[in-house]
CSV table of C-alpha atoms in Angstrom, one decimal:
chain,number,residue,atom,x,y,z
A,1,MET,CA,4.9,4.7,-12.4
A,2,THR,CA,4.2,7.0,-9.6
A,3,LEU,CA,6.8,9.5,-8.8
A,4,LEU,CA,7.1,11.4,-5.5
A,5,LEU,CA,8.8,14.8,-5.8
A,6,LEU,CA,10.2,15.8,-2.6
A,7,GLY,CA,10.6,19.6,-3.2
A,8,GLY,CA,12.0,22.7,-1.3
A,9,ALA,CA,15.2,23.6,-3.4
A,10,GLY,CA,15.0,26.1,-6.3
A,11,GLU,CA,15.3,23.2,-9.0
A,12,THR,CA,12.0,22.0,-7.6
A,13,TRP,CA,9.8,24.4,-9.8
A,14,PRO,CA,11.4,24.0,-13.3
A,15,LEU,CA,11.5,20.2,-12.6
A,16,ALA,CA,8.0,19.9,-11.6
A,17,ARG,CA,6.9,21.7,-14.9
A,18,ALA,CA,9.1,19.5,-16.8
A,19,LEU,CA,7.6,16.5,-15.5
A,20,ALA,CA,4.2,17.8,-15.7
A,21,ALA,CA,4.8,18.7,-19.5
A,22,GLN,CA,5.9,15.2,-20.0
A,23,GLY,CA,2.6,13.9,-18.5
A,24,ARG,CA,4.3,12.2,-15.7
A,25,ASP,CA,2.2,10.7,-13.0
A,26,CYS,CA,3.8,12.5,-10.2
A,27,ILE,CA,2.9,14.1,-6.8
A,28,LEU,CA,4.9,17.3,-5.5
A,29,SER,CA,5.5,17.2,-1.7
A,30,LEU,CA,6.3,20.2,0.2
A,31,ALA,CA,7.1,20.9,3.9
A,32,ARG,CA,5.4,24.1,3.8
A,33,ASP,CA,3.1,26.2,1.7
A,34,ASP,CA,4.6,28.0,-1.2
A,35,ALA,CA,3.0,30.4,-3.4
A,36,ARG,CA,4.8,29.0,-6.5
A,37,ALA,CA,3.1,25.5,-6.3
A,38,SER,CA,0.1,26.8,-7.9
A,39,ASP,CA,2.2,27.0,-11.2
A,40,ALA,CA,3.9,23.6,-10.7
A,41,GLY,CA,1.3,21.8,-12.9
A,42,LEU,CA,1.4,18.7,-10.4
A,43,PRO,CA,-0.9,17.6,-7.6
A,44,VAL,CA,0.6,18.9,-4.4
A,45,ARG,CA,0.5,18.0,-0.7
A,46,VAL,CA,2.0,20.0,2.0
A,47,GLY,CA,3.5,18.8,5.4
A,48,GLY,CA,5.3,16.2,7.0
A,49,PHE,CA,4.5,12.7,6.6
A,50,GLY,CA,4.3,11.8,10.1
A,51,GLY,CA,7.7,10.0,10.6
A,52,ALA,CA,9.1,6.9,9.1
A,53,ALA,CA,5.7,5.0,9.4
A,54,GLY,CA,3.8,7.7,7.8
A,55,PHE,CA,6.1,8.0,4.9
A,56,ARG,CA,6.0,4.0,4.5
A,57,ASP,CA,2.0,4.3,4.6
A,58,PHE,CA,2.0,7.3,2.2
A,59,VAL,CA,4.3,5.2,-0.4
A,60,ALA,CA,2.3,2.1,0.0
A,61,ALA,CA,-1.2,3.9,-0.4
A,62,ARG,CA,-0.1,6.0,-3.4
A,63,GLY,CA,1.7,3.1,-5.1
A,64,ILE,CA,4.9,5.3,-5.2
A,65,THR,CA,7.4,3.6,-7.5
A,66,GLY,CA,10.2,6.3,-7.5
A,67,VAL,CA,11.3,9.2,-5.1
A,68,LEU,CA,13.0,12.2,-6.7
A,69,ASP,CA,14.5,14.4,-3.7
A,70,VAL,CA,14.8,18.0,-4.5
A,71,THR,CA,14.9,19.0,-0.7
A,72,HIS,CA,17.4,21.8,0.3
A,73,PRO,CA,21.1,20.7,0.5
A,74,PHE,CA,21.0,21.2,4.1
A,75,ALA,CA,17.8,19.3,4.7
A,76,ALA,CA,20.1,16.3,6.1
A,77,ARG,CA,17.8,14.8,8.2
A,78,ILE,CA,15.0,14.4,5.7
A,79,THR,CA,17.3,13.1,3.1
A,80,GLY,CA,18.8,10.6,5.4
A,81,ARG,CA,15.6,9.2,6.4
A,82,THR,CA,14.2,9.1,2.8
A,83,VAL,CA,17.3,7.4,1.5
A,84,ARG,CA,17.0,4.8,4.1
A,85,LEU,CA,13.3,4.0,3.9
A,86,CYS,CA,13.6,3.8,0.1
A,87,HIS,CA,16.3,1.4,0.3
A,88,GLU,CA,14.2,-0.7,2.9
A,89,LEU,CA,11.1,-0.5,0.7
A,90,GLY,CA,13.0,-1.2,-2.6
A,91,VAL,CA,11.7,2.2,-4.1
A,92,PRO,CA,14.3,3.9,-6.6
A,93,TYR,CA,15.7,7.0,-5.2
A,94,CYS,CA,17.3,10.1,-7.0
A,95,ARG,CA,18.5,13.2,-5.1
A,96,VAL,CA,19.0,16.4,-7.2
A,97,GLU,CA,22.0,18.3,-5.4
A,98,ARG,CA,23.5,21.3,-7.3
A,99,PRO,CA,27.4,21.8,-6.8
A,100,PRO,CA,28.4,23.7,-3.7
A,101,TRP,CA,29.9,27.2,-4.2
A,102,THR,CA,33.8,27.4,-4.2
A,103,ALA,CA,35.7,30.6,-3.1
A,104,GLU,CA,37.0,32.9,-6.1
A,105,PRO,CA,40.0,35.4,-6.1
A,106,GLY,CA,38.9,38.4,-3.7
A,107,ASP,CA,36.4,36.3,-1.5
A,108,LEU,CA,37.1,36.7,2.3
A,109,TRP,CA,35.4,33.4,3.3
A,110,THR,CA,35.7,31.5,6.7
A,111,LEU,CA,34.5,28.0,6.4
A,112,LEU,CA,32.3,26.8,9.5
A,113,ASP,CA,31.1,23.3,10.2
A,114,ARG,CA,28.4,24.6,12.7
A,115,GLU,CA,26.4,27.9,13.1
A,116,GLU,CA,27.7,27.8,16.9
A,117,ASP,CA,31.3,28.4,15.5
A,118,ALA,CA,30.6,31.8,14.1
A,119,ALA,CA,31.0,33.6,17.4
A,120,ASP,CA,34.7,32.4,17.3
A,121,HIS,CA,35.4,34.4,14.3
A,122,ILE,CA,33.1,37.4,14.6
A,123,THR,CA,34.2,40.3,16.8
A,124,PRO,CA,31.8,41.7,19.3
A,125,GLY,CA,29.7,44.7,17.9
A,126,ALA,CA,29.9,43.8,14.2
A,127,THR,CA,27.1,44.1,11.8
A,128,VAL,CA,26.1,40.5,10.8
A,129,PHE,CA,23.7,39.8,7.7
A,130,LEU,CA,22.4,36.3,8.3
A,131,ALA,CA,21.0,34.7,5.1
A,132,THR,CA,20.3,31.3,6.8
A,133,GLY,CA,16.8,31.9,7.7
A,134,ARG,CA,15.0,32.1,11.0
A,135,ASP,CA,15.2,28.4,11.8
A,136,ALA,CA,18.8,28.1,13.1
A,137,LEU,CA,18.5,31.5,15.1
A,138,ALA,CA,19.2,29.8,18.3
A,139,ARG,CA,22.3,28.4,17.2
A,140,PHE,CA,23.9,31.9,16.8
A,141,GLU,CA,23.4,32.8,20.5
A,142,GLY,CA,27.1,33.5,20.7
A,143,LEU,CA,26.3,36.6,18.4
A,144,ARG,CA,24.3,38.4,21.2
A,145,SER,CA,26.8,41.1,21.4
A,146,CYS,CA,26.6,42.0,17.5
A,147,ARG,CA,24.0,43.7,15.7
A,148,VAL,CA,22.2,40.6,13.8
A,149,ILE,CA,19.9,41.2,10.8
A,150,CYS,CA,18.2,38.2,9.7
A,151,ARG,CA,16.2,38.1,6.2
A,152,VAL,CA,13.2,36.4,6.1
A,153,LEU,CA,10.7,36.0,3.2
A,154,ALA,CA,7.7,37.9,4.8
A,155,PRO,CA,7.1,40.5,7.3
A,156,THR,CA,6.7,39.2,10.9
A,157,ASP,CA,5.5,40.1,14.4
A,158,GLU,CA,7.8,37.4,15.8
A,159,THR,CA,10.0,38.9,18.4
A,160,PHE,CA,13.8,38.7,17.4
A,161,PRO,CA,15.7,36.3,20.1
A,162,PHE,CA,18.7,38.9,20.4
A,163,ALA,CA,18.3,42.6,21.9
A,164,ASN,CA,20.4,43.7,18.9
A,165,GLY,CA,18.7,41.8,16.2
A,166,GLU,CA,16.0,42.4,13.8
A,167,PHE,CA,14.2,40.7,11.0
A,168,LEU,CA,14.3,42.1,7.5
A,169,PRO,CA,11.7,40.9,4.9
A,170,GLY,CA,12.9,40.1,1.3
A,171,ARG,CA,11.9,37.6,-1.3
A,172,ALA,CA,14.5,36.5,-4.0
A,173,PRO,CA,15.6,37.0,-6.6
A,174,PHE,CA,18.2,39.7,-5.8
A,175,THR,CA,20.6,41.3,-8.0
A,176,VAL,CA,24.1,42.0,-7.2
A,177,ALA,CA,23.5,45.8,-7.3
A,178,GLN,CA,20.6,45.5,-5.1
A,179,GLU,CA,22.6,43.2,-2.6
A,180,ARG,CA,25.6,45.8,-2.6
A,181,ALA,CA,23.2,48.6,-1.8
A,182,LEU,CA,21.5,46.8,1.0
A,183,PHE,CA,24.8,45.8,2.6
A,184,ARG,CA,26.2,49.3,2.3
A,185,ARG,CA,23.0,50.8,3.8
A,186,LEU,CA,23.1,48.4,6.6
A,187,GLY,CA,26.8,48.9,7.3
A,188,VAL,CA,27.3,44.8,7.1
A,189,ASP,CA,30.7,43.6,8.3
A,190,TRP,CA,29.9,39.9,8.0
A,191,LEU,CA,27.7,37.8,5.9
A,192,ILE,CA,26.6,34.3,7.1
A,193,VAL,CA,25.3,32.1,4.5
A,194,ARG,CA,24.9,28.2,4.0
A,195,ASN,CA,26.7,26.8,0.9
A,196,ALA,CA,23.7,26.0,-1.0
A,197,GLY,CA,25.1,26.4,-4.3
A,198,GLY,CA,23.3,27.8,-7.3
A,199,GLU,CA,23.5,30.9,-9.6
A,200,GLY,CA,20.7,33.0,-8.2
A,201,PRO,CA,21.8,33.1,-4.5
A,202,ARG,CA,25.3,33.7,-5.7
A,203,ALA,CA,24.4,37.3,-6.0
A,204,LYS,CA,24.8,38.1,-2.3
A,205,LEU,CA,28.5,36.3,-2.5
A,206,ILE,CA,29.3,38.5,-5.3
A,207,ALA,CA,28.3,41.7,-3.7
A,208,ALA,CA,30.2,40.8,-0.4
A,209,ARG,CA,33.4,40.2,-2.6
A,210,GLU,CA,32.8,43.6,-4.2
A,211,GLU,CA,32.1,45.5,-1.1
A,212,GLY,CA,35.1,43.7,1.0
A,213,ILE,CA,32.7,42.0,3.3
A,214,ARG,CA,33.8,38.8,5.1
A,215,VAL,CA,31.8,35.9,4.6
A,216,ALA,CA,31.2,33.1,7.2
A,217,MET,CA,30.4,29.9,4.8
A,218,LEU,CA,28.6,27.0,6.4
A,219,SER,CA,29.9,23.7,5.2
A,220,ARG,CA,27.2,21.2,3.7
A,221,PRO,CA,26.3,18.3,6.0
A,222,GLU,CA,27.9,15.0,4.7
A,223,ARG,CA,25.4,13.2,2.2
A,224,PRO,CA,23.9,10.2,3.5
A,225,GLY,CA,24.5,8.0,0.4
A,226,GLY,CA,21.9,7.1,-2.3
A,227,TYR,CA,22.1,7.9,-5.9
A,228,TYR,CA,22.3,11.7,-6.9
A,229,VAL,CA,22.6,14.0,-9.9
A,230,GLN,CA,23.7,17.6,-10.0
A,231,ASN,CA,21.1,19.0,-12.5
A,232,ILE,CA,17.5,18.8,-13.9
A,233,GLU,CA,18.6,17.2,-17.1
A,234,ALA,CA,20.3,14.3,-15.3
A,235,ALA,CA,17.1,14.1,-13.1
A,236,LEU,CA,14.9,13.7,-16.1
A,237,ASP,CA,17.2,11.1,-17.6
A,238,TRP,CA,16.9,9.3,-14.2
A,239,VAL,CA,13.2,9.3,-14.4
A,240,ALA,CA,13.1,8.1,-18.0
A,241,SER,CA,15.2,5.1,-17.0
A,242,LEU,CA,12.6,3.8,-14.6
């Protein structure tokens, strides 16, 4: 059996190490370089496959007999394509997708289906902390009248697309205390976040609750079918069943 592990979400790394410890024949595929890959214990490829045809060619050339999808919960396009192609090729497929967050007492959440909807709820002049990364910045065009702070993994010379915006370098994990101190220093009124789930990223939500900060929570895209599990242990059980 040769397993293809499509990585990206936080579960990628412990799962990769567990598969390596079991001696599984597995290839870890990442959309972009990640420093953590050197400790994964698996051979790594970086970049896209070149569309559906490229994915088919890769599966055939490497003799892939199972695909374990651990991409981000919001990587709907990649997941949808992978589910469809695995079905067409007759290759077993499993997605690891942790449960989404749910609001708790004291949370001030506004649920959004699209990034563009944020402007319908956030008043002009507000200070907005954007925890969705830079890829979706263009979809927040309606927040030009706000001060928008977008957290990114590393310093960048890229020009922010809004006159009142800025990039803020920072690499997780962050503690609740760190997030509270940051939100206070910046005077954050709104936090915008994707409902990715997970314990580590929850710190910013707890900090927002404790500071009385409103949260615009982007709902997950609809899952495009395919077998899925919610944790690493279940994923390893699936691998063992192949």
